[in-house]
Short mmCIF file of C-alpha atoms and ligand atoms in Angstrom, two decimals:
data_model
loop_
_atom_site.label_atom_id
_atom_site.label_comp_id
_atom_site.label_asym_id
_atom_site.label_seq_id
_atom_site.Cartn_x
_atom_site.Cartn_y
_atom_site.Cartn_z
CA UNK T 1 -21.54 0.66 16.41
CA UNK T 2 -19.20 -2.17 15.51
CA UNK T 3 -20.34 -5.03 13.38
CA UNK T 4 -17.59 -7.69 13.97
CA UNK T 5 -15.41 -7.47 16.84
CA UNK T 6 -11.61 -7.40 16.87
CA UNK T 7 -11.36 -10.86 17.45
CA UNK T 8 -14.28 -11.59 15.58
CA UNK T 9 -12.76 -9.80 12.12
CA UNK T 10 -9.09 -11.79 12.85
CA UNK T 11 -10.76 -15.02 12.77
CA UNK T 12 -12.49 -14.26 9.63
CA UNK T 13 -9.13 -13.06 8.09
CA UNK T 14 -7.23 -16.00 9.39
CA UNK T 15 -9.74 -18.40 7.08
CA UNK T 16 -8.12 -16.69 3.83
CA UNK T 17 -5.06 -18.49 3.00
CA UNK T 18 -1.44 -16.87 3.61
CA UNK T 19 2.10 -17.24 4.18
CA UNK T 20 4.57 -15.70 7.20
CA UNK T 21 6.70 -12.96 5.19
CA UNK T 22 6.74 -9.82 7.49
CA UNK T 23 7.15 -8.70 10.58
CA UNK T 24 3.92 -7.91 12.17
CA UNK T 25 2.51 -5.68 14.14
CA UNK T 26 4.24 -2.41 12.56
CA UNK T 27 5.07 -0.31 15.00
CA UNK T 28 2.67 2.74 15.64
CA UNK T 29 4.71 6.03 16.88
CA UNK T 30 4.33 9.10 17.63
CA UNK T 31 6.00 11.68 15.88
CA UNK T 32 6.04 14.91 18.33
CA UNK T 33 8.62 17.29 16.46
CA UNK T 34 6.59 16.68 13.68
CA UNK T 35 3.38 17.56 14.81
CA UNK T 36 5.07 20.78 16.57
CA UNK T 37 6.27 21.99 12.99
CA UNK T 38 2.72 21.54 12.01
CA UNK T 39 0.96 23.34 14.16
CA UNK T 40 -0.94 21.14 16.68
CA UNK T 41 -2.44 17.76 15.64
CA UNK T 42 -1.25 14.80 17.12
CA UNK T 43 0.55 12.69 14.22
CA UNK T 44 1.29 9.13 14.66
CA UNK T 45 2.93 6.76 11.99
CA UNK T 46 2.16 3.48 10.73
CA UNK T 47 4.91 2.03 10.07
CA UNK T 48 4.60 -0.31 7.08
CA UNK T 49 7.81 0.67 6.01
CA UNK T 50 9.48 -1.42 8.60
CA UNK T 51 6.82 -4.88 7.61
CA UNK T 52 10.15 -6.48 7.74
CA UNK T 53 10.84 -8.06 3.96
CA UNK T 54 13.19 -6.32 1.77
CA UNK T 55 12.82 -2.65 2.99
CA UNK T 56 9.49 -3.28 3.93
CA UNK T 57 6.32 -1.47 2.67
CA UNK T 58 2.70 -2.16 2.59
CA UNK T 59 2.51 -4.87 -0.30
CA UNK T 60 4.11 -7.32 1.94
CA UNK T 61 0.95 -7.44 3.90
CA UNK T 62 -0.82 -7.98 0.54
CA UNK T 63 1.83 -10.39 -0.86
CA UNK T 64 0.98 -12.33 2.57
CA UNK T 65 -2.73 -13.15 1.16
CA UNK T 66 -1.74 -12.88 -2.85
CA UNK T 67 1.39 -15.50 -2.38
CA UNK T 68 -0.48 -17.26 0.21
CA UNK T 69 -3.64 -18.14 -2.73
CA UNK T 70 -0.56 -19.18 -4.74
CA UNK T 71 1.22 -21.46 -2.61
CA UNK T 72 -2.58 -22.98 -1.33
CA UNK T 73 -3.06 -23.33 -5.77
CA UNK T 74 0.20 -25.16 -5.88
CA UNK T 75 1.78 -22.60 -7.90
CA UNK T 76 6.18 -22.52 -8.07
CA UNK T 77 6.51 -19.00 -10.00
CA UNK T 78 5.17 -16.12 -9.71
CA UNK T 79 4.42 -13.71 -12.53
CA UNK T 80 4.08 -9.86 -11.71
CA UNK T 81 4.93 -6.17 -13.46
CA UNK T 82 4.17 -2.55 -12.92
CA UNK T 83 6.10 0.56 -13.47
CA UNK T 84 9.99 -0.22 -13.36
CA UNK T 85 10.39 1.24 -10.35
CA UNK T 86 7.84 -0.86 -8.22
CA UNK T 87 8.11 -1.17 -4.86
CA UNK T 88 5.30 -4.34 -5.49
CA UNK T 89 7.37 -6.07 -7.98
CA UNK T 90 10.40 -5.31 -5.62
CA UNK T 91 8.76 -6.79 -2.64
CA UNK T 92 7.17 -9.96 -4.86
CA UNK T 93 10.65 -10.75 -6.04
CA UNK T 94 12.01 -11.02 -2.22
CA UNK T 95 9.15 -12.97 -0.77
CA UNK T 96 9.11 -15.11 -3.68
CA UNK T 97 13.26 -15.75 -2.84
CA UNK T 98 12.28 -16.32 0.06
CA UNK T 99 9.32 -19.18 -0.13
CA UNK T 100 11.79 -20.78 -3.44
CA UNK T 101 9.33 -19.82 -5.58
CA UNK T 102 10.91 -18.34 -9.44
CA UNK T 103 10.11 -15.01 -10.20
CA UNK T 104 9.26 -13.41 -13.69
CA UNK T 105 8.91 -9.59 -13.50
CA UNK T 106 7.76 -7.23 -16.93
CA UNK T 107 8.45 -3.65 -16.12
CA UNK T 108 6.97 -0.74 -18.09
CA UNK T 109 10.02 0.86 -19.49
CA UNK T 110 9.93 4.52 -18.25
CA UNK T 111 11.98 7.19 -17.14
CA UNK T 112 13.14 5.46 -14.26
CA UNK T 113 14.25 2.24 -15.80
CA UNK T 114 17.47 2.39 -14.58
CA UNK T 115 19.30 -0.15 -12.26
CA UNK T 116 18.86 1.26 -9.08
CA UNK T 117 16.30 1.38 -6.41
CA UNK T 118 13.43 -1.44 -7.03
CA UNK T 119 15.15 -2.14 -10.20
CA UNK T 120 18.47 -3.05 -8.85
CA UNK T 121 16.97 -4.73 -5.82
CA UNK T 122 14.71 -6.92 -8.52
CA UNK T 123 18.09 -8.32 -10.14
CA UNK T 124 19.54 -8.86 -6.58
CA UNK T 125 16.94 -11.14 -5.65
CA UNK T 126 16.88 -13.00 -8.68
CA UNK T 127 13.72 -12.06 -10.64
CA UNK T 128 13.52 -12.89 -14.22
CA UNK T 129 13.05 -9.24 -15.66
CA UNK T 130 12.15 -8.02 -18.97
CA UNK T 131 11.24 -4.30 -19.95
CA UNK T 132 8.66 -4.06 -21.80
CA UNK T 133 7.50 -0.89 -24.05
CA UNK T 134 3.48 -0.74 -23.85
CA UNK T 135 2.20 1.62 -21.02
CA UNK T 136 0.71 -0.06 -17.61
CA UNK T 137 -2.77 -1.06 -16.88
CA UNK T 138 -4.37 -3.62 -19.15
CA UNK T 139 -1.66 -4.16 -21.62
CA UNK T 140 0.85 -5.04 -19.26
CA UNK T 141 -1.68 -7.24 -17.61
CA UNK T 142 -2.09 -9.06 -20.81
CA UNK T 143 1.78 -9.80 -21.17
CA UNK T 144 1.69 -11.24 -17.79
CA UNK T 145 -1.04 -13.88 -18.65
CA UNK T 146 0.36 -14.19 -22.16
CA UNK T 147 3.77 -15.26 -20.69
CA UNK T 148 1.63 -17.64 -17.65
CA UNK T 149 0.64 -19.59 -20.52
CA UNK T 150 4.18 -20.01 -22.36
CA UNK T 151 5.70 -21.40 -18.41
CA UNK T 152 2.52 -23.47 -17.95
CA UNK T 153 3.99 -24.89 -22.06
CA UNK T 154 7.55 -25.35 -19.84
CA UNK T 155 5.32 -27.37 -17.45
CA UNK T 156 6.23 -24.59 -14.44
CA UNK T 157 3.28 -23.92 -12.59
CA UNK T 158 2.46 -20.07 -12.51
CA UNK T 159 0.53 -17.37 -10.33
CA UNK T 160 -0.04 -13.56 -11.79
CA UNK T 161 -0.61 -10.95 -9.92
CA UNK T 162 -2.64 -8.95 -11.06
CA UNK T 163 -5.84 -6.93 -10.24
CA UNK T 164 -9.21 -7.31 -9.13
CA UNK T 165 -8.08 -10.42 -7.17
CA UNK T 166 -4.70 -8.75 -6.13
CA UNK T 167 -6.86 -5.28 -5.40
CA UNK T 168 -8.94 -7.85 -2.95
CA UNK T 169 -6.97 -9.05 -1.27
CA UNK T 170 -4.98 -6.29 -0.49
CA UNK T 171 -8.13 -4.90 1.64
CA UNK T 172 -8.21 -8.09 3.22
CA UNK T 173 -4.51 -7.18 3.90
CA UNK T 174 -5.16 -3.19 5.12
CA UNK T 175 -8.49 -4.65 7.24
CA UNK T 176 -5.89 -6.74 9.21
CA UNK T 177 -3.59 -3.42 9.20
CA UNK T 178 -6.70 -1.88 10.94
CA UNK T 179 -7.24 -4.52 13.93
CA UNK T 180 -3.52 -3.78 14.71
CA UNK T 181 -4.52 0.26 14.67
CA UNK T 182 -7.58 -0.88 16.71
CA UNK T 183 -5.68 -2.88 19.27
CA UNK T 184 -2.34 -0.93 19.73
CA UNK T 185 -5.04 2.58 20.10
CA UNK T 186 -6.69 0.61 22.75
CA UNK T 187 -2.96 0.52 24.22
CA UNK T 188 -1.82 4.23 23.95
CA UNK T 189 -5.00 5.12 25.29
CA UNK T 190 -5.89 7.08 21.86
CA UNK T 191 -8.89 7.31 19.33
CA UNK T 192 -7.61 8.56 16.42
CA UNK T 193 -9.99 11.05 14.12
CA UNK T 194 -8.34 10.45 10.99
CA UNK T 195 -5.82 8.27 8.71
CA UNK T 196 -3.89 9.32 5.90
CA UNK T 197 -2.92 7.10 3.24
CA UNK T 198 -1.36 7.28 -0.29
CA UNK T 199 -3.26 5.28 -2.08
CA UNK T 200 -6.04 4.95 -4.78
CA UNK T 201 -6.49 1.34 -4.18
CA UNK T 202 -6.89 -1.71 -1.76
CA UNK T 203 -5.01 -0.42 0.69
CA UNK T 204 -7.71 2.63 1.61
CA UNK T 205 -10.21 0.36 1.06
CA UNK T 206 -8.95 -1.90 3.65
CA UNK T 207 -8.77 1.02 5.71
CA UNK T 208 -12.24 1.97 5.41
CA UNK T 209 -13.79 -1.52 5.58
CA UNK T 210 -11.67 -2.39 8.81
CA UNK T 211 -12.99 0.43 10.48
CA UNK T 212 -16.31 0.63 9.43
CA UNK T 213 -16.17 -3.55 10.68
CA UNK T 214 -15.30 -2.22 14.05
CA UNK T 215 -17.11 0.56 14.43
CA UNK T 216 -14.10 2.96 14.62
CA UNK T 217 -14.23 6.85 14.38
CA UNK T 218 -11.29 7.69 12.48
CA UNK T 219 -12.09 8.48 8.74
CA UNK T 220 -9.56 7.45 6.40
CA UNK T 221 -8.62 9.57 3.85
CA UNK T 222 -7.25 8.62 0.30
CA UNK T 223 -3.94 10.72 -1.56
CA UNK T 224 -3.67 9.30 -4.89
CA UNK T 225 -0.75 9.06 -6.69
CA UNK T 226 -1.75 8.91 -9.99
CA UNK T 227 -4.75 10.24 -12.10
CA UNK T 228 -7.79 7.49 -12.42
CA UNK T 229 -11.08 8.77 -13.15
CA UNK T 230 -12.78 6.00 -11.46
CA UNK T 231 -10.42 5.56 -8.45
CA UNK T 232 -13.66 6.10 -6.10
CA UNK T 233 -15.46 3.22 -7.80
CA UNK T 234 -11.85 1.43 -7.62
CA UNK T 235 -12.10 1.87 -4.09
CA UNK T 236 -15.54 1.14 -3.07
CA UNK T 237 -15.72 -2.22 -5.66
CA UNK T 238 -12.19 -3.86 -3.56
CA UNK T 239 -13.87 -2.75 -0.34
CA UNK T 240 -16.83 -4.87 -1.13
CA UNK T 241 -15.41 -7.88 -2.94
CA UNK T 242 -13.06 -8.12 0.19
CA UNK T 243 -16.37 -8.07 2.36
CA UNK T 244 -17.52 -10.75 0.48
CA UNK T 245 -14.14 -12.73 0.78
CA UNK T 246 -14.56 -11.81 4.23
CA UNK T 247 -17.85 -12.48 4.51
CA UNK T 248 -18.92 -9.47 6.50
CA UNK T 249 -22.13 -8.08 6.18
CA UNK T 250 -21.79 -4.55 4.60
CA UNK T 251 -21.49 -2.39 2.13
CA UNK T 252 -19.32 0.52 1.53
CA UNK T 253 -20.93 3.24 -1.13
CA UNK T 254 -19.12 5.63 -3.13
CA UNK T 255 -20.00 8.34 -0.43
CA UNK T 256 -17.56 6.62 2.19
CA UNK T 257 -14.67 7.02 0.25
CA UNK T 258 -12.95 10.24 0.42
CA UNK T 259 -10.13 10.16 -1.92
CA UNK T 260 -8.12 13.30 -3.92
CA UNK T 261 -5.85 13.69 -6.74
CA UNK T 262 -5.22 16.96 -5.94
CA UNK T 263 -1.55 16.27 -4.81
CA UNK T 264 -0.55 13.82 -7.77
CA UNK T 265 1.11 17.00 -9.59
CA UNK T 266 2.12 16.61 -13.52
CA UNK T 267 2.36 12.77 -13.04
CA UNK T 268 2.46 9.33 -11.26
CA UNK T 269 6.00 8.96 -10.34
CA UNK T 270 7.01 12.88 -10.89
CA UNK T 271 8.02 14.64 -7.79
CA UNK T 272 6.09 17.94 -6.68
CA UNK T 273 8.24 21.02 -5.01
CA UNK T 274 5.70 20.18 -1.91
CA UNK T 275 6.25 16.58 -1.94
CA UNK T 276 9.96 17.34 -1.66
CA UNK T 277 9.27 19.38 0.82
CA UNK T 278 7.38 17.21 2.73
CA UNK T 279 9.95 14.46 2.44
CA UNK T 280 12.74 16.53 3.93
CA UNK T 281 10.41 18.21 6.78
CA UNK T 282 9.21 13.96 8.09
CA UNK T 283 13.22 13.23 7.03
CA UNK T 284 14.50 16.63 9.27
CA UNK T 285 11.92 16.05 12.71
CA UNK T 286 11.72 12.96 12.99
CA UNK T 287 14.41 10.85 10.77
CA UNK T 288 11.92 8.88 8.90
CA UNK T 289 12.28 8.83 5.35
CA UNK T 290 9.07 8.75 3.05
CA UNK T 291 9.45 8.06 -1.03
CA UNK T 292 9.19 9.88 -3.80
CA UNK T 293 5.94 8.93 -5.55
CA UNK T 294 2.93 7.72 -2.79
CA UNK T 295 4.05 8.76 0.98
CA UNK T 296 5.69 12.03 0.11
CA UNK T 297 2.70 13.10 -1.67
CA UNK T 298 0.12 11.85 0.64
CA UNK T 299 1.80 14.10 3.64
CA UNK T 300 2.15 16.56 1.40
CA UNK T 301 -1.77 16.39 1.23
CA UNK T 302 -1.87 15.77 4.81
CA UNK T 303 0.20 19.10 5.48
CA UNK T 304 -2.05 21.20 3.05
CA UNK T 305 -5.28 19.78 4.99
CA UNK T 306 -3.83 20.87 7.94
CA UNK T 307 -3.17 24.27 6.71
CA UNK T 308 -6.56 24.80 5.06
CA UNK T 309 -7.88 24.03 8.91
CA UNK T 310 -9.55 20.73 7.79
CA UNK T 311 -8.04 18.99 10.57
CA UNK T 312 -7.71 21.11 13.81
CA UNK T 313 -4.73 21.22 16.13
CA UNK T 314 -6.52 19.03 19.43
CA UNK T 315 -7.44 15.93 16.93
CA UNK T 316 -5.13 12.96 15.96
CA UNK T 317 -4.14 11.79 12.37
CA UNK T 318 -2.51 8.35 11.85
CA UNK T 319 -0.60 8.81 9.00
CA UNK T 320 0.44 4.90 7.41
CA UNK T 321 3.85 5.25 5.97
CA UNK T 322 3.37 2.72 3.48
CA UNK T 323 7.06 2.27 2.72
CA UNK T 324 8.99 2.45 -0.92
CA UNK T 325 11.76 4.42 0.22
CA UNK T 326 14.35 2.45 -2.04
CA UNK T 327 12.81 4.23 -5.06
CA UNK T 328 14.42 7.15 -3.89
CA UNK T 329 18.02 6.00 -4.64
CA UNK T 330 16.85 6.26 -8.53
CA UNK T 331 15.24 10.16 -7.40
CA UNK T 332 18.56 11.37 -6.50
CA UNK T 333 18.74 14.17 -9.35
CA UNK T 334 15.51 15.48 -8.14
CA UNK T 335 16.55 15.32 -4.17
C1 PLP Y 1 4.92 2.79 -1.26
C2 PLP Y 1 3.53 2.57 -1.74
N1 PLP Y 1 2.54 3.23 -1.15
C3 PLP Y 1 1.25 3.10 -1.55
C4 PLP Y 1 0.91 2.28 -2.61
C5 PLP Y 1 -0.52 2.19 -3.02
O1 PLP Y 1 -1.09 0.99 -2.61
P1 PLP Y 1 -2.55 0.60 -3.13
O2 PLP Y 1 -2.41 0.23 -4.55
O3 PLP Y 1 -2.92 -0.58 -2.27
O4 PLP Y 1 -3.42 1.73 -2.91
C6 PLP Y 1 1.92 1.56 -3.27
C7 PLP Y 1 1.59 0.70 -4.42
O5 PLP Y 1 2.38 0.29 -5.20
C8 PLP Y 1 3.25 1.70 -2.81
O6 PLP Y 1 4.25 1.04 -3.41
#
């Protein structure tokens, strides 16, 4: 039973304020070689790798919502960090070239601090970067607001991104993801019975309030990439705040949120044998190229539910390539 139709869920969506950065819809293709070396289930991508800005990936569709509240605020910088390699900070730096905005980026120094991939692309575009030593996650949050209030001092007038709001409207972001899904499946002909995603964040939850809004039958399954405890409640909390954003009546409870950390492997960021393997088998069928830390280790997930018999060889499985393949010019040791 759908709650909201299609049209019914883009209208509400359109309300929320945002700017034009990518190029949407992403495509949605089959990947037949693929799904032969796997053994039977239909496999189509999502191709958020190709949203169009600066190598693409999925946080363009969130930057469309988070830069959109800024620009709607008034705000003429934008203040973001992460681990050095981010493919959000990479993508924030671009759209914020783009719109004129200035750009002020603290990266978690790591072991992939070095200037290439996301890193180099940051300085391309012109961010104003700064490594910074204290791990990610709260600290780093509170360098990013520390430093808002030294450019509001300059007079500039700043945006942070920076979770639950960012988190938010990322599901707003991946429930707009789904009415494409909804509407190019309507076109193929095709009811898919599962998604695939690497992610421990808004983007599943986007996935699972857009379809539960429609009334969809594909369950979408989360790969995290890194460790978090309380990624479930991370999950269900953006799904709902984004349903009140949305205003949709529901609810999604911990129960409707299938997501694993079985795949993450020693660490965020540190490749598996099996997510190399993955990478080169998606890279070798069908010459798409995944990354090193979230979409090579979600199909490595995908491959191993395949294997275990979870998903049998008649059903479908949309697998969203959620882009970051530049990190993998700073991977090249491990590749
Ligand atoms: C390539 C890629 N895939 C997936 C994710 C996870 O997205 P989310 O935090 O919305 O779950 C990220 C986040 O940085 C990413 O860069």
């Amino acid at each position: 039973m759908n709650l909201v139709t299609r049209k019914e869920l883009r209208e509400k969506i359109n309300r929320i304020p945002q700017v034009n950065l990518g190029h949407f819809p992403t495509p949605l293709e089959d990947c037949p070689r693929l799904s032969e070396a796997l053994g039977g289930p239909r496999i189509l991508m999502k191709r958020e790798d190709c949203s169009g800005l600066a190598f693409g990936g999925n946080k363009v569709r969130q930057l469309t919502f988070t830069i959109g509240e800024a620009v709607h605020q008034g705000a003429d910088t934008i203040v973001h960090g992460a681990a050095s390699q981010s493919n959000h900070c990479r993508q924030a730096a671009a759209a914020a070239a783009r719109l004129g905005l200035k750009c002020y980026l603290r990266l978690s120094r790591d072991k992939k601090s070095i200037v290439q991939g996301n890193l180099l692309l940051d300085y391309i575009a012109g961010a104003q970067i700064e490594l910074v030593d204290p791990p990610l996650g709260p600290e780093l949050d509170a360098i990013k607001y520390a430093l808002a209030e030294e450019l509001k001092a300059e007079g500039l007038k700043p945006y942070v991104i920076a979770a639950p709001r960012s988190t938010a409207l990322a599901t707003v972001a991946f429930a707009w993801c789904i009415t494409e899904i909804h509407e190019q499946q309507e076109s193929m002909g095709i009811e898919a019975d599962w998604m695939y995603a690497g992610s421990a964040g808004g983007t599943q939850a986007g996935l699972i309030l857009g379809s539960k809004a429609l009334g969809m039958k594909l369950k979408p399954v989360g790969i995290a990439p890194i460790y978090w405890d309380d990624r479930v409640e991370r999950v269900r909390i953006a799904a709902n705040d984004a349903a009140e954003i949305l205003k949709l009546d529901l609810q999604i409870a911990d129960d409707e949120v299938e997501n694993t950390d079985a795949y993450v492997g020693e660490a965020y960021g540190v490749v598996t044998p099996e997510c190399i393997a993955a990478l080169k088998l998606v890279a070798q069928t069908e010459g798409i190229f995944l990354d090193p830390s979230y979409t090579s280790k979600a199909f490595a997930g995908l491959i191993d539910h395949i294997r275990q018999g979870r998903i049998s060889s008649d059903e479908t499985v949309i697998f969203l390539h959620t882009g970051g393949t530049p990190a993998l010019f700073a991977y090249n040791e491990e590749f």
